[in-house]
Every structure is written in structure tokens, then in C-alpha cells.
Amino acid sequence: MRRITTLALLAATLPLACGRGGAYGDANSVIVGAPNELWERVETPTRTALERRVFTVAEEKAFTVTQIDPREADWGNLQQFKQVLVIGEANDPWVAEALAERDGNQALAPPQILQVMDVWARSQLVTVMLLNDGDAAAQVERLLPELAELYERQYRDYVVARMFLTGRDSALADTLRAEAGFELLLPVVYQWRREDSTFIFRNDNPDPSELIRQVAVTWWTPVPPNVQPESLLEWRSDIANRYYEDEQVVKLEGVQGGPGTIGGNKAYQIQATWENPPGGWPAGGPLLMRAIICEEQNRMYLLDAWLYAPGKEKYEYVIQLETILNSFRCGT
């Protein structure tokens, strides 16, 4: 099997090979090549596994699945997408074409999942769900958890790679460590400013009317006792009123969260949505908020990340914000 890397999904400038054009479509749009008679039996579990709902403003699909029978005429067009899943036995033509492009050292031992690059288009990833001559539907269902995990991991890698195309701002991380006692790793494209003990990092490229990703970090010291979610939301509201360009209100409906540990520190995470106050511009989006206790510094940090992306799918940007929050370090 050819080595599959995140950058392979991003390589839109590879040289033309064997007359193949460039793949099109989104990285989270999956074209499924499977016979209709099989799809009728496996559609529901496949959609449940791949089209799981993820947190944004409303429930959003992690992946969008479009099925076509490879024996139909339209298969020639849809097989040009970036993400293609073919299901069948090794002698099925749509599977055989993909297997012909694999590394010959990869043994075939169905039922199994294999991946091959650039089968019908450049910058394309084709996933093969290879079956034997047994119960095809049962084999598909057994492989679905592995497939869903594989797609999710690769999509996250793809998102993070795209996010850091401008480079990682390690100099900023060093500055924050020296001046504020914490680290945060952001793409170089982010701008930042300090307001008292609140640090604000913002990326509003290409235009703030189209897309804003913002993260704020501040802290309380000493660590307060018996912190409740309500007090964290009040803290966040105070920071927003003081330092954000526009006032924000957290929608209490659908708030999710709970205590846990992050990086070995006690923490509390809240997922919710924000919106402008009544009477203002009708804007809103998802937010991720974490309160992290750093005992060594006797601080409770507040990390607040929010997104404004009207008319866009938001899961990719939520992953970006999660990645930034996950890079947070405090103490030694």
C-alpha cells in the first residue's frame, strides 16, 4: 500500500500522471461506490457511522456520504472526487482498478480496509473496503467502526496541516512563556494583543464579515474555591464585554460541559453557542471554553475560543480551535 500522508490530500500541484486530472470536492465529502443491492442493506449503518453529528451551531455532519452504483454511467464523474470509498470483492471492476494502483507488497486478506492514492484523479484518496464471498452486509458492518475512526483521524490531520500552512508561531509561544507563564501554539497568521492580564489571539482572514477565529486567555489568582459553571460563564461574559470588539451573549440552551483533566491539570470544559445581543447585528457561532487549574502557579486559567463563519460548514474551524486549546501549557 502506498504511504498515505496528510500532505497527500493537500498536494494540489502534483505533476499530471497518466492523463489524470485533479480531484475535486471537499475532504469530508465521501463518494461511495457500491452496488445498489448491497447499499440497500448497509446504508443506514454506514450513514450512522460516517455522518455522525458533531458540535457546531446546530448539529452538523462529520462527513457527507453520496452513494452511486459503479455500474452506472455517472460513476465516471463521481470517481474523480478527493474522497472515494469503494466496496466489493477483488474481482469487481471498481475495486480491481483501485487495487491495481496499490503497493504490491500489501497483502490482500479480506475483509479489510486498504487505501490508495491517485487512482482516478490526482490528489485523491481512495479507500477500499475489500470483501470476500461471504455475507457482504455483515462484513461491511464489522468494518465500519475502523473506517469511521480512520476517516476522522485523517480528516483531523488534514485540517491541522491546512491550519499550519502559514507556519507555527513558536516565537510567540516562547514570548508568552516568558511574559505570561503559559504557552499557546498558533499559526503565524494570527494577530495578538494584551489587555491587562487578558491575551487575545485573532484570525479574521480573509475578511471579518466572512470568517473570524478568536481565542482569549486570562486567569484568576489565587485559585477560587468551589467554582461553578455559572461563575465561569459570568467570567467569560465579563471578558467579552471588556475586550471583545462586539458584545456576545452565551445561549444557555444546549450548553454542554463537565469537569475533567487536561494535560494533567484539573479542568472544566463548556461547549455552547454565542450570539449578539437583541437589537444588534444578527451574528453568532460556536464557542469552546476551558477553565484549567495550574496548581504550581496558583492560577485558574480561562481559555475562550469562538468562531464566526456565516453560511459555512463549521466543523473544520471547530477542530482548528480545539487544536489551539490543546496546545495550552502552564507551569513547568
XYZ file of C-alpha atoms in Angstrom:
332
model
C 0.000 0.000 0.000
C 1.298 3.452 -0.842
C 2.151 5.600 2.145
C -0.852 7.779 2.923
C 0.009 11.167 4.397
C -1.929 14.275 5.281
C 0.063 16.308 2.816
C -1.033 13.993 0.032
C -4.546 15.349 0.442
C -3.215 18.868 0.142
C -0.946 18.297 -2.870
C -2.968 20.101 -5.496
C 0.078 20.846 -7.644
C 1.394 17.361 -8.311
C 2.535 16.726 -11.886
C -0.004 15.266 -14.260
C 0.191 11.447 -14.253
C -1.329 9.132 -16.831
C -3.694 11.870 -18.017
C -5.462 12.134 -14.650
C -6.963 15.489 -13.786
C -7.053 16.959 -10.313
C -9.611 15.643 -7.842
C -12.456 17.895 -6.767
C -14.873 18.087 -3.862
C -14.294 18.560 -0.145
C -12.172 16.356 2.078
C -15.234 15.496 4.189
C -17.421 14.612 1.202
C -17.276 10.854 0.568
C -18.395 9.238 -2.679
C -19.336 5.616 -2.043
C -19.087 3.219 -4.984
C -21.222 0.226 -4.047
C -23.867 -1.836 -5.871
C -27.407 -0.704 -5.148
C -28.448 -4.128 -3.857
C -25.668 -4.014 -1.234
C -26.255 -0.358 -0.378
C -29.893 -1.060 0.447
C -28.676 -3.364 3.217
C -25.859 -1.208 4.604
C -26.968 2.381 4.004
C -28.344 3.009 7.494
C -25.344 1.737 9.495
C -22.915 3.384 7.065
C -24.583 6.782 7.345
C -24.813 6.399 11.116
C -21.077 5.699 11.344
C -19.823 8.352 8.904
C -22.467 11.061 9.058
C -22.387 11.337 12.843
C -23.455 14.708 14.188
C -20.766 16.997 15.580
C -20.871 20.124 17.728
C -21.053 23.445 15.894
C -24.013 25.855 15.997
C -26.527 23.217 15.092
C -25.916 19.539 14.510
C -23.575 19.181 11.554
C -22.471 16.035 9.766
C -18.857 15.000 10.203
C -18.903 13.630 6.637
C -21.407 13.800 3.800
C -21.971 10.464 2.063
C -23.134 10.159 -1.558
C -23.626 6.654 -2.952
C -23.598 5.557 -6.568
C -23.623 2.148 -8.199
C -20.271 1.865 -10.045
C -22.079 0.144 -12.897
C -23.961 3.369 -13.678
C -22.812 5.968 -16.192
C -22.353 8.762 -13.630
C -19.672 6.764 -11.823
C -17.092 8.127 -14.286
C -17.646 11.643 -12.950
C -18.077 10.932 -9.253
C -14.966 8.748 -9.077
C -12.957 11.956 -9.606
C -13.696 13.224 -6.063
C -10.987 13.646 -3.392
C -12.545 11.052 -1.091
C -13.851 7.867 -2.684
C -14.890 4.680 -0.875
C -15.336 1.552 -2.990
C -16.956 -1.561 -1.570
C -16.794 -5.013 -3.097
C -14.709 -8.077 -3.876
C -11.297 -8.046 -5.543
C -12.687 -9.070 -8.944
C -15.311 -6.309 -9.039
C -14.074 -3.831 -11.685
C -14.397 -0.730 -9.461
C -12.367 -2.485 -6.751
C -9.871 -4.107 -9.118
C -8.959 -0.718 -10.639
C -8.116 0.652 -7.204
C -6.188 -2.419 -6.118
C -4.121 -2.258 -9.298
C -2.637 1.037 -8.062
C -1.641 -0.238 -4.629
C 1.823 -1.203 -3.490
C 2.293 -4.836 -4.499
C 3.722 -5.667 -1.076
C 0.346 -5.082 0.555
C -1.249 -8.479 1.045
C -4.945 -8.973 0.388
C -6.778 -10.630 3.269
C -10.475 -9.688 3.046
C -12.454 -8.477 4.783
C -10.142 -5.493 5.233
C -9.659 -1.788 4.584
C -6.923 -0.501 2.275
C -6.112 2.962 0.956
C -4.555 4.016 -2.349
C -3.626 7.437 -3.687
C -4.447 8.921 -7.098
C -6.455 6.085 -8.640
C -8.764 8.119 -10.900
C -7.541 11.659 -10.159
C -4.577 13.493 -8.713
C -4.658 14.422 -5.008
C -7.271 11.725 -4.444
C -7.552 9.206 -1.629
C -9.434 6.007 -2.463
C -10.427 3.760 0.418
C -11.185 0.149 -0.443
C -13.491 -1.898 1.751
C -12.437 -5.275 0.397
C -14.900 -8.117 0.977
C -14.792 -11.859 0.449
C -17.559 -14.035 -0.989
C -19.367 -14.324 2.365
C -22.165 -12.168 3.753
C -21.233 -8.762 2.286
C -23.512 -6.688 4.526
C -22.229 -8.331 7.695
C -18.631 -7.701 6.635
C -19.349 -4.028 5.932
C -20.906 -3.547 9.364
C -17.921 -5.183 11.083
C -15.514 -2.847 9.268
C -17.484 0.375 9.821
C -16.022 1.305 13.250
C -12.488 1.001 11.862
C -13.470 3.009 8.794
C -15.097 5.806 10.822
C -12.056 6.086 13.098
C -9.711 6.165 10.095
C -11.668 8.903 8.324
C -11.940 11.021 11.468
C -8.231 10.764 12.255
C -7.177 11.579 8.700
C -9.619 14.476 8.432
C -8.296 15.998 11.643
C -4.729 15.615 10.381
C -5.775 17.279 7.131
C -7.408 20.200 8.961
C -4.391 20.756 11.213
C -1.996 20.607 8.241
C -4.037 23.237 6.394
C -4.250 25.341 9.534
C -0.458 25.499 9.883
C 0.362 26.094 6.207
C 1.440 29.605 7.241
C 3.789 28.088 9.829
C 3.739 27.541 13.589
C 4.402 30.660 15.635
C 6.907 29.134 18.048
C 8.393 32.577 18.728
C 5.035 33.712 20.085
C 4.821 30.598 22.272
C 8.240 31.477 23.733
C 7.161 35.077 24.309
C 4.022 34.010 26.111
C 6.025 31.630 28.297
C 8.458 34.372 29.266
C 5.959 37.188 29.765
C 2.803 35.437 30.959
C 3.766 31.983 32.247
C 1.782 29.951 29.709
C 2.243 28.656 26.171
C -0.102 28.523 23.213
C 0.848 27.404 19.717
C -0.915 29.277 16.928
C -0.489 29.683 13.180
C 1.690 32.642 12.191
C -1.289 34.351 10.550
C -2.925 35.052 13.942
C -2.621 38.581 15.347
C -2.486 39.120 19.097
C -2.756 41.793 21.726
C -2.673 42.070 25.507
C -5.281 43.835 27.606
C -4.212 43.813 31.270
C -3.855 40.087 32.030
C -6.012 39.035 29.085
C -4.342 37.859 25.879
C -6.415 37.856 22.682
C -5.424 35.977 19.516
C -7.424 36.585 16.358
C -7.510 35.446 12.755
C -10.095 37.275 10.643
C -8.672 36.463 7.216
C -9.807 36.812 4.506
C -12.492 39.201 5.800
C -14.066 39.551 9.270
C -17.508 39.655 7.696
C -16.871 36.126 6.383
C -14.709 34.368 8.990
C -13.347 35.069 12.476
C -11.446 32.663 14.714
C -10.538 34.068 18.107
C -9.000 32.725 21.317
C -8.636 34.581 24.625
C -6.548 33.516 27.629
C -6.705 35.057 31.094
C -6.535 33.854 34.707
C -7.623 34.244 38.293
C -5.147 34.040 41.138
C -5.380 32.611 43.706
C -7.441 29.652 42.530
C -11.002 30.261 43.725
C -12.779 27.533 45.727
C -15.923 25.744 44.551
C -16.054 27.108 41.011
C -19.411 26.508 39.317
C -20.305 26.611 35.603
C -22.393 29.741 36.192
C -19.390 31.630 37.548
C -17.298 30.561 34.539
C -19.940 31.879 32.158
C -20.059 35.135 34.124
C -16.275 35.354 33.891
C -16.442 34.826 30.162
C -19.162 37.451 29.823
C -17.058 39.984 31.715
C -14.050 39.357 29.456
C -16.206 39.654 26.326
C -17.784 42.916 27.494
C -14.405 44.423 28.279
C -12.188 43.266 25.465
C -14.135 41.805 22.534
C -14.954 44.036 19.601
C -18.655 43.172 19.820
C -20.749 42.169 22.810
C -21.672 38.490 22.983
C -24.352 36.570 24.829
C -23.998 32.857 25.575
C -27.094 30.845 24.674
C -27.877 28.630 27.635
C -29.959 26.209 25.574
C -27.865 23.222 24.625
C -24.860 24.074 26.804
C -22.667 21.002 27.280
C -19.750 20.513 29.597
C -18.287 18.961 32.670
C -15.193 18.507 34.806
C -12.139 16.500 33.804
C -8.394 16.765 33.401
C -6.433 18.445 30.611
C -2.674 17.991 30.445
C -2.713 16.549 33.946
C -4.487 19.614 35.361
C -7.976 19.782 36.783
C -10.236 21.425 34.254
C -13.808 22.207 33.274
C -14.964 22.456 29.668
C -18.069 24.092 28.270
C -19.378 23.870 24.701
C -22.074 26.338 23.752
C -23.060 28.952 21.192
C -22.873 32.713 21.311
C -24.892 35.415 19.637
C -25.047 39.176 19.531
C -27.484 40.778 21.993
C -31.047 41.509 20.815
C -31.197 44.574 18.619
C -27.666 44.115 17.303
C -26.361 42.578 14.105
C -27.730 39.001 13.930
C -24.423 37.172 14.343
C -23.439 34.054 16.286
C -21.421 30.883 16.296
C -19.938 28.076 18.403
C -17.675 28.586 21.391
C -15.364 26.308 23.373
C -14.422 27.393 26.871
C -11.999 25.732 29.281
C -11.101 26.566 32.858
C -7.768 24.957 33.740
C -6.260 24.966 37.238
C -2.475 25.287 37.356
C -1.662 24.475 40.979
C 2.014 25.242 40.517
C 1.203 28.861 39.630
C -1.854 29.109 41.887
C -3.845 30.193 38.845
C -7.105 29.208 37.234
C -6.869 29.961 33.540
C -9.816 30.751 31.317
C -9.425 29.791 27.653
C -12.232 31.040 25.447
C -12.352 30.176 21.743
C -15.145 31.265 19.426
C -15.967 31.193 15.738
C -17.927 33.351 13.330
C -18.435 31.693 9.940
C -21.839 32.592 8.480
C -23.050 30.316 5.712
C -20.115 27.924 6.081
C -19.731 24.428 7.448
C -18.038 24.935 10.783
C -16.603 21.579 11.833
C -13.203 22.243 10.243
C -12.855 25.532 12.125
C -14.006 23.999 15.414
C -11.212 21.416 15.031
C -8.760 24.278 14.497
C -9.864 25.968 17.710
C -9.698 22.677 19.624
C -6.142 22.182 18.336
C -5.092 25.604 19.612
C -6.686 24.996 23.013
C -4.996 21.595 23.215
C -1.600 23.265 22.795
C -2.000 25.207 26.044
C 0.686 24.607 28.677
C 1.278 26.235 32.068
C 3.832 25.815 34.849
C 6.821 23.582 34.232
